Amino acid sequence: MMKRKAEKQQSAGPVSAIAARKARQQQAQTVTASKVEVVVEAAAEPPSKRPRRSLEGDQLTGTNGTESKGRQTRSSKNQEVPIALDTTTGRPKRATQANPSETPSHAPEAEEESENEDSDENIVDGPEEMNEDEVASVAGDADGYESPTETPIEMQNFPLSKARLNKNSIVYADESVLCIRIKEKTNLALMGQYDLWVKRGVVSLMGAKLPPSPRVYRVYAPSTHSLPIIKCVSGVDGEAEVQIKSCNSGLSRLRDVSPLYQKIWNGQNTAADKATLKGASKNSRRSFSVLYSSGEDPLKRHLRPLHLDKKWSASMKALSQRQGSLRVLVCGPKASGKSTFSRYLLNHVLSPAPETENGFTNTDGVAFLDLDPGQPEFAPMGQVYLAHLRAPFFGPPFTHPSLDSRDGKILRAHHIGATSPKEDSDHYALATMDLLDQYHSLLAQYPQCPLIVNYPGWIFGQGLEVATWLVKCLGLSDVVYMSEKGPQEVVEPLRFAANEARVPMTILPSQPTDFVSRSSAQLRSMQIQSYFHSSHSTDISNPIWSETPLSRTRPMAVDYAGSKQGILGIMVMGSQISPDMLREVLEGAVVGLVAIESSSAITGASSSGSIKAPVDNSEDESESTADHMDMDSEEPQVKSLDSLSPADSIVRTPEGLPYLFTGSGSCTPLNPKASNCLGLALIRSVDVNSQKIELSTPVPSSHIREAIEQGHSLMLVRGQLDSPNWAVSEEYYAARAAERRYQQVVARAKKGGESAADQTQHNQTLALLRDRIRRASNVPWMKVVEDNSRHQREANARREKSLWKLRKKAYPGSDSEADW
């Protein structure tokens, strides 16, 4: 060995030792790279999950998990690391990993915290074929979508349930109902949608302890978030008995209008489902599935149970001891689990079982002050609000995008017009103080109503100043910070503010999720699309969803000028827009529908009196603003802007739009003390001839009628929310879904034998459906791209950086929605 080494050194001649070593390393890397490439070509099956990565650099991670310079890619926790090159030896190496069989059944797994400040993530998701957890990407799109990597990740058979169903544990079962017994200290994981009824014993679910009662709870368990676990806390003879029933809310049908909703619910029947469906028809399927492990998932997704850290559980129990005096602020870095902790704490405080807790029963509900406009829990993005909740909620935010039932209502909301409060921190602080005043008013009626404040991940710079200010002035009982890793420049000012206010501060470990199937921007898109497709019925407590594209629904027509004017004016926040460009800015935009309670809401107007103009007695009393919004409704009329002073700077655009134009074009935000956001609306068009604005909004007409009857006027506020690209492509995906369904009908007819007349009818119908797809693909701001290769997507992204208006891309031949 020494001789060979000497010979090599001698043969090197005048070459230095450092140069020789570099040459050997490069040669070894070249040989190893070719070997690895052969292995990758053999593994042609695409992965079922892709972890996030950034495309900002020039080096793209290859399908074998190695970069162009042989650096090892990042890997998720408890997961096999892809093959990488050892730059010191030139040989492939594999990182050590714990045995999957030794993995605990409940790993700390919190839902993805979809925080606001992701403007630096300039990437869009969308694969050629969209598995539930698999999303490709394009760099350079303006929507800021995060990009999962293309590195294959080995699937793990992760345990989900400790309980196993058998003849003794199944009380009864049919095609839609499953009644089971769960032993103490065991649990069961389900995926899908279902109604849960606790018949005996006490079970825990997402922080709530549910004792026996006639109450039925709706549970949503999609694969986009960690699965909720039903656990038996205490029972009769050591067992709890629960009934699980299928439900049909319509939420799963949103897959027909957006691929983001595809493959997120239960698939084919699992082994446990088949065991409980014996005797039922062959094609029976419930809206939920029982899973013992992630390996049993028919769609092979990365599923994990939703589990809390022990410190989280202890903190929640300690906070609940405060009972009606609880006033807690939950803050911390983004993606640290703040939303998960707030949701768990909310459910825990709302439903303590008297026999297992301190005897306190919450009868006044819980006030939830949501200060995260990026992805609020119970409202669409761009809002901060105060909600009064009377019952726990089980599901991610897009399953309850609004509140209007006996279980919860939004008492007051303010339209921030952005997904981050940093756009206008002063307006954000004023809105927060107004919501706090509303909470004090709520205490007059419900004196034992606790308060939970959810603060966004905006904790650096000015965000830290706002957070410390809130700690000092909100009158809190506790502060919870969701990261043990600091940073100290954030923790120390918060601790100092808490000490100054004599408020205890608790620091908890963060629980970020390792597997993410939807980015923050995608979750926001899912939530706002769910919001516009949802509705609340007066006779049921749970919302229902419609899969009808917004373009096929009847719009609300609002007069923006003339004697029957239905809106007070139009505002644009955060931008300087010329009056000549207002129409272009409004069409296709999401705006806030704000009720103006007095003239003091608008800067420069008189602080006294109402801004509602006197109603002309010559008009029929049955005519109203809402009458011109919707021809079938009858509400009092709001007419003009004549009562406003000239200082309001309301100008008329060339189209006659009432534009609240001040200074160089930007608008001063409305005063939160005299305004209230009713919800969001999508402006479909501005008709200059009839001087009407066509709106689509899920805001109930009763809320609009109530605001007008109280003498309030309506204002449309255009902010800086994400562009509603999902609305542009809904008709296209709905047309494709209709064609697929009809092709299945034709296929079944051919198997059963069809006549020539039936075949002719089928061909004619298919021709009509394909013509619908063609017409839906030929619309403004959307381009159907046949070539969805990575090279083509990156080229399109670079080209579209120079476009003033974005175009939505849709891909035929795949179930994906790519390149937003």
Short mmCIF file of C-alpha atoms in Angstrom, two decimals, residues 162 164 181 194 205 231 278-279 311 338 364 374 380 396 434 462 480 488 495 554 607 615 661:
data_model
loop_
_atom_site.label_atom_id
_atom_site.label_comp_id
_atom_site.label_asym_id
_atom_site.label_seq_id
_atom_site.Cartn_x
_atom_site.Cartn_y
_atom_site.Cartn_z
CA LYS A 162 -53.61 2.07 18.64
CA ARG A 164 -58.04 -2.31 16.32
CA ARG A 181 -66.15 0.94 21.47
CA TYR A 194 -68.07 12.56 9.57
CA LEU A 205 -60.53 15.23 19.99
CA LYS A 231 -58.90 9.01 22.12
CA LYS A 278 -69.74 -6.90 5.58
CA GLY A 279 -73.21 -7.50 4.27
CA LYS A 311 -45.50 20.76 27.44
CA LYS A 338 -49.43 28.99 16.86
CA ASP A 364 -70.41 32.02 28.35
CA GLY A 374 -52.76 36.09 6.33
CA PRO A 380 -61.29 34.93 4.76
CA PRO A 396 -58.65 23.20 9.32
CA ASP A 434 -61.50 48.63 18.46
CA GLN A 462 -42.00 46.78 13.76
CA VAL A 480 -47.42 32.16 25.31
CA GLN A 488 -33.25 36.25 22.07
CA ARG A 495 -40.32 39.08 28.50
CA ARG A 554 -76.32 34.96 -10.45
CA SER A 607 -67.37 63.58 12.93
CA VAL A 615 -84.39 59.19 1.00
CA PHE A 661 -59.26 59.73 -4.03
#
